[in-house]
Amino acid sequence: MSSEIMWVEKYRPQTFSEVANQVEIVERLKGFAKNPLEMPHLLFAGPPGTGKTTIAFVLAREILGENWRSYTLELNASDTRGIDTVRTTIKNFTRFVDKTSGIPYRIIILDEADEMTSDAQTAMRRIMEESSTNARFILIANVSSNIIEPIQSRCAIFRFKRLDEDSVVKRLNEICKKEGVKCREDALKFIYQVTEGDMRKAINQLQMAATLGEVTVENVKTSMAMTRENDVKQMIELALSGDYRKARELLYKLLFIYGLPEEDVLRLMFTGVMGRNDVDTAAASRLFSEYDYRLIQGAHPDIQLSALLAELQSIKAK
Amino acid sequence: MMLGNESARAEVVRWIKDWKPGSRPLFLIGPPGVGKTTAIRNMANDFNMYVFELNASDYRTKDRLRELLGNISPVNLMGQRILVFLDEVDGLYSKGDAGGVEFISEFIGESRVPIVMAANEEKDFLKDIIKKSKVVEFKRIPAREIVLYLKHIASQEGLSVANDALEGIVKSSNNDVRYCINQLQALQTGAVYKDVKYSDEEAVSLAMSSRQFDMAVYYINRWNADPERKVSVVAATLFYNQPPDLPRRARWLAEADLLLGRIKRTQEWRLLKYLNYMLAEAMSNMMGVYNEYLIPYTVINERWKREIYAGITDDLFKQVHTDKGFVAAYLVPLYEILVKRGIVVNDAVKRVIGG
Ligand SMILES: Nc1ncnc2c1ncn2[C@@H]1O[C@H](COP(=O)(O)OP(=O)(O)O)[C@@H](O)[C@H]1O
Ligand SMILES: [Mg+2]
């Protein structure tokens, strides 16, 4: 298995010039690349698939050169990043820098930093203050407000916006050319509509559709039915129509067979429910916030999500 | 010994004596716990018949009923005549029993075996069936008679219970004899053996059949299991039976589960005392059967796929810089297609997707 198989990774921009749509951000960062010592810690905030991680990598390469990986620590939500990791792994990494190697500092990229506990963030804040000669942090978050205030005020914040239609369609077109895949313009626009400015989803949907032949609206629709997102939609439909047994079977398939993290199932359920016109959306948001809270509190995810499925009946619009 | 409804029971006996192929089926109507089921079982016993019973705890879809009853023979291997007893037919609701009513309506017209049905109410969807049946009504039994009956049982069992305690039980039961007997046993065992403990199945079944919330609490308190197990079994039973008021009950269960999660996290074990009340709310006064398996069996059957999916998810995750959720929800399905199309070779995955 090679990463080249997956287009989302194969077509991840390697340079600033390849990055779509984020012109202002890129221009400011280019300035930092020229004068690395002027660069403060950075906080990238914005919706998924808009280039946050990509741009962090590009920036690291621009500043650190071809061997950037040796001087970069990348931690994402699937690594343990509790207070212990901050006090050991991160602290040690920032302790010294080998100036003879010609690099200005080391770089720590913390993806999904908004998922870190506030304890861990507080510990990190100290390190950010004390290590600024040796290291720069690039924190990446979907929602900047989940980052504690003292950290925010020590970072230059870059807000990423959803990508616009032209730039996504253009990028998809380029990919099709390189892959020798035939595609229709209306199909690419349709992909944009259903992925809502998330380039990661857009590229993935493109590749799924391309496995079926020419990229047409029809093939995009067919391929959409193959994602687990679609399974979640179907599960909601079953629960609302009263076939609770089938709905719950699907839930357990998603959790136990396909291994979807429970927060993702909850999130996809929420999006699915809010996209319908036969539910009371105010009641839905209250219901989902309760269940989200319960998952955080350490309740059993499968029991909670089963109960949530049962309760969907009660938020049907009257 | 049976209590009350003497003439109704006599009619039941007359019906079976006169029965021959082509006779009308019997339809018993009356509130719960007045002896409909017992009357049928006693009658079958007296006539040495075998009762083939289906009640609310069985799936009763059209297909399932056809499978069970379609070719039923009039006698069993022991040479006993067979009697089909469809109990709680007014519970043939919703999608879970799709087509059940239509099947029964056809089946009773052409049956070669005697059929008895019982229901609490004359539901609208039963009109057609009732029209084709001989209807016998069972009535509530007067409280005074039940009290006497309970006294009789108590004395036979060597128990001493105060009169007003018995009257209290009957009053709260809505004159349901079965319920009264359960309560009598429960009270008495509770009083005599202070430390009586119930198994998973006993505790859950008794809690479900408790009309009164307090009784359900009583059983769940004396349920010999750790809190983790209690939550899991209550969840399994509730989700399996899907009572009509599932949303309300599910909410109580979710609350209990949340409480348990908090207790485990904070080690505040004193909070445990609230747990049983919440579980009792989820279980009390509900029709259903005990079940301890949380994972639906269709999913258990596919358990072997789990490891394979976990393997692909991990491999892909190592190669792309994105969260696990995206990998599992979008990249793995893409990978499946690539395998299906022969673009990527992976035999394990091929087996999973059946390509
Ligand atoms: N602005 C962009 N220009 C070009 N490609 C992008 C852009 N944003 C995202 N992508 C594509 O989407 C994938 C995910 O992008 P990523 O930077 O990881 O998103 P984020 O970190 O914002 O969630 C990348 O591999 C790339 O293929
Ligand atoms: Mg990212």
Short mmCIF file of N, CA, C and O and ligand atoms in Angstrom, two decimals, chain A residues 7-13 18-22 46-55 111 140 142 160 163 171 175 198-201 203, chain B residues 321-322, ligand 1:
data_model
loop_
_atom_site.label_atom_id
_atom_site.label_comp_id
_atom_site.label_asym_id
_atom_site.label_seq_id
_atom_site.Cartn_x
_atom_site.Cartn_y
_atom_site.Cartn_z
N TRP A 7 -5.45 9.96 -3.68
CA TRP A 7 -5.21 11.27 -4.29
C TRP A 7 -5.11 12.40 -3.28
O TRP A 7 -4.41 13.37 -3.50
N VAL A 8 -5.84 12.31 -2.18
CA VAL A 8 -5.76 13.41 -1.21
C VAL A 8 -4.32 13.62 -0.76
O VAL A 8 -3.90 14.74 -0.49
N GLU A 9 -3.56 12.53 -0.69
CA GLU A 9 -2.17 12.67 -0.26
C GLU A 9 -1.26 12.93 -1.46
O GLU A 9 -0.35 13.75 -1.39
N LYS A 10 -1.54 12.25 -2.54
CA LYS A 10 -0.73 12.39 -3.76
C LYS A 10 -0.74 13.84 -4.24
O LYS A 10 0.27 14.34 -4.73
N TYR A 11 -1.87 14.50 -4.11
CA TYR A 11 -1.98 15.87 -4.60
C TYR A 11 -1.98 16.89 -3.48
O TYR A 11 -2.59 17.95 -3.59
N ARG A 12 -1.31 16.57 -2.42
CA ARG A 12 -1.13 17.59 -1.38
C ARG A 12 -0.06 18.56 -1.87
O ARG A 12 1.04 18.14 -2.23
N PRO A 13 -0.35 19.86 -1.92
CA PRO A 13 0.63 20.82 -2.44
C PRO A 13 1.96 20.74 -1.67
O PRO A 13 1.95 20.59 -0.45
N GLU A 18 1.34 26.00 -5.27
CA GLU A 18 0.30 25.02 -5.59
C GLU A 18 -0.96 25.20 -4.73
O GLU A 18 -1.99 24.60 -5.02
N VAL A 19 -0.85 25.95 -3.65
CA VAL A 19 -1.97 26.07 -2.72
C VAL A 19 -3.08 26.90 -3.35
O VAL A 19 -2.83 27.98 -3.88
N ALA A 20 -4.27 26.41 -3.27
CA ALA A 20 -5.39 27.10 -3.89
C ALA A 20 -6.05 28.06 -2.89
O ALA A 20 -6.19 27.73 -1.71
N ASN A 21 -6.47 29.21 -3.40
CA ASN A 21 -7.45 30.03 -2.71
C ASN A 21 -7.01 30.79 -1.45
O ASN A 21 -7.68 31.70 -1.03
N GLN A 22 -5.91 30.44 -0.83
CA GLN A 22 -5.56 31.08 0.45
C GLN A 22 -4.49 32.17 0.23
O GLN A 22 -3.48 32.21 0.94
N GLY A 46 -9.71 27.07 11.27
CA GLY A 46 -10.66 27.05 10.15
C GLY A 46 -11.20 25.66 9.91
O GLY A 46 -10.72 24.69 10.49
N PRO A 47 -12.19 25.58 9.03
CA PRO A 47 -12.85 24.29 8.76
C PRO A 47 -11.90 23.28 8.12
O PRO A 47 -10.85 23.66 7.60
N PRO A 48 -12.24 22.00 8.17
CA PRO A 48 -11.37 20.96 7.62
C PRO A 48 -11.21 21.07 6.11
O PRO A 48 -12.08 21.62 5.43
N GLY A 49 -10.09 20.56 5.62
CA GLY A 49 -9.87 20.48 4.18
C GLY A 49 -9.65 21.82 3.51
O GLY A 49 -9.95 21.98 2.33
N THR A 50 -9.13 22.80 4.25
CA THR A 50 -8.89 24.11 3.64
C THR A 50 -7.39 24.39 3.51
O THR A 50 -7.00 25.48 3.13
N GLY A 51 -6.56 23.43 3.91
CA GLY A 51 -5.12 23.57 3.67
C GLY A 51 -4.29 23.91 4.89
O GLY A 51 -3.11 24.25 4.76
N LYS A 52 -4.85 23.80 6.08
CA LYS A 52 -4.11 24.19 7.28
C LYS A 52 -2.86 23.32 7.47
O LYS A 52 -1.74 23.84 7.59
N THR A 53 -3.05 22.03 7.48
CA THR A 53 -1.92 21.13 7.69
C THR A 53 -0.93 21.24 6.52
O THR A 53 0.29 21.31 6.72
N THR A 54 -1.48 21.28 5.32
CA THR A 54 -0.64 21.40 4.12
C THR A 54 0.27 22.61 4.22
O THR A 54 1.49 22.53 4.01
N ILE A 55 -0.34 23.75 4.54
CA ILE A 55 0.43 24.99 4.59
C ILE A 55 1.46 24.97 5.71
O ILE A 55 2.58 25.46 5.56
N ASP A 111 -1.45 19.34 15.35
CA ASP A 111 -2.71 19.31 14.61
C ASP A 111 -3.85 19.06 15.59
O ASP A 111 -3.68 18.40 16.61
N ILE A 140 -2.84 24.00 15.14
CA ILE A 140 -3.90 23.91 14.13
C ILE A 140 -5.21 23.52 14.83
O ILE A 140 -5.22 22.62 15.67
N ASN A 142 -9.80 23.52 14.51
CA ASN A 142 -11.01 23.84 13.75
C ASN A 142 -11.68 25.07 14.33
O ASN A 142 -12.17 25.93 13.61
N PHE A 160 -8.60 30.46 8.32
CA PHE A 160 -8.80 29.84 7.01
C PHE A 160 -10.29 29.81 6.68
O PHE A 160 -11.11 29.49 7.53
N LEU A 163 -12.99 26.96 0.90
CA LEU A 163 -12.50 27.29 -0.43
C LEU A 163 -13.66 27.63 -1.35
O LEU A 163 -14.77 27.10 -1.18
N ARG A 171 -8.71 22.94 -9.26
CA ARG A 171 -7.79 21.93 -8.73
C ARG A 171 -8.24 20.52 -9.15
O ARG A 171 -7.42 19.70 -9.55
N ILE A 175 -6.17 17.72 -11.43
CA ILE A 175 -5.94 16.33 -11.01
C ILE A 175 -6.42 15.36 -12.08
O ILE A 175 -5.74 14.41 -12.44
N ASP A 198 -14.66 21.84 1.26
CA ASP A 198 -13.67 20.99 1.92
C ASP A 198 -12.90 20.25 0.83
O ASP A 198 -13.42 19.33 0.21
N MET A 199 -11.66 20.68 0.56
CA MET A 199 -10.90 20.12 -0.56
C MET A 199 -10.58 18.65 -0.33
O MET A 199 -10.54 17.86 -1.27
N ARG A 200 -10.37 18.28 0.91
CA ARG A 200 -10.04 16.87 1.19
C ARG A 200 -11.19 15.96 0.75
O ARG A 200 -11.00 14.98 0.05
N LYS A 201 -12.39 16.35 1.16
CA LYS A 201 -13.56 15.56 0.77
C LYS A 201 -13.76 15.60 -0.74
O LYS A 201 -14.13 14.61 -1.35
N ILE A 203 -11.56 16.01 -3.20
CA ILE A 203 -10.62 15.18 -3.94
C ILE A 203 -10.96 13.70 -3.75
O ILE A 203 -10.92 12.91 -4.68
N HIS B 321 -2.05 12.53 6.26
CA HIS B 321 -2.04 13.41 7.42
C HIS B 321 -3.45 13.92 7.68
O HIS B 321 -3.79 15.04 7.35
N THR B 322 -4.25 13.05 8.22
CA THR B 322 -5.61 13.46 8.51
C THR B 322 -6.14 12.62 9.66
O THR B 322 -5.50 11.65 10.05
N1 LIG C 1 -5.91 25.28 -0.25
C1 LIG C 1 -5.67 24.08 -0.80
N2 LIG C 1 -5.10 23.99 -2.01
C2 LIG C 1 -4.89 22.78 -2.56
N3 LIG C 1 -5.20 21.62 -1.99
C3 LIG C 1 -5.78 21.64 -0.79
C4 LIG C 1 -6.04 22.87 -0.13
N4 LIG C 1 -6.61 22.62 1.03
C5 LIG C 1 -6.70 21.29 1.13
N5 LIG C 1 -6.21 20.68 0.03
C6 LIG C 1 -6.21 19.22 -0.24
O1 LIG C 1 -6.93 18.59 0.82
C7 LIG C 1 -6.11 17.71 1.56
C8 LIG C 1 -6.26 18.02 3.04
O2 LIG C 1 -5.75 19.29 3.32
P1 LIG C 1 -5.21 19.70 4.74
O3 LIG C 1 -4.20 20.74 4.57
O4 LIG C 1 -4.78 18.47 5.49
O5 LIG C 1 -6.53 20.29 5.35
P2 LIG C 1 -6.79 20.82 6.83
O6 LIG C 1 -5.55 20.66 7.60
O7 LIG C 1 -7.22 22.24 6.67
O8 LIG C 1 -7.91 19.98 7.33
C9 LIG C 1 -4.69 17.96 1.10
O9 LIG C 1 -3.98 16.77 0.98
C10 LIG C 1 -4.88 18.56 -0.26
O10 LIG C 1 -4.90 17.52 -1.21
#
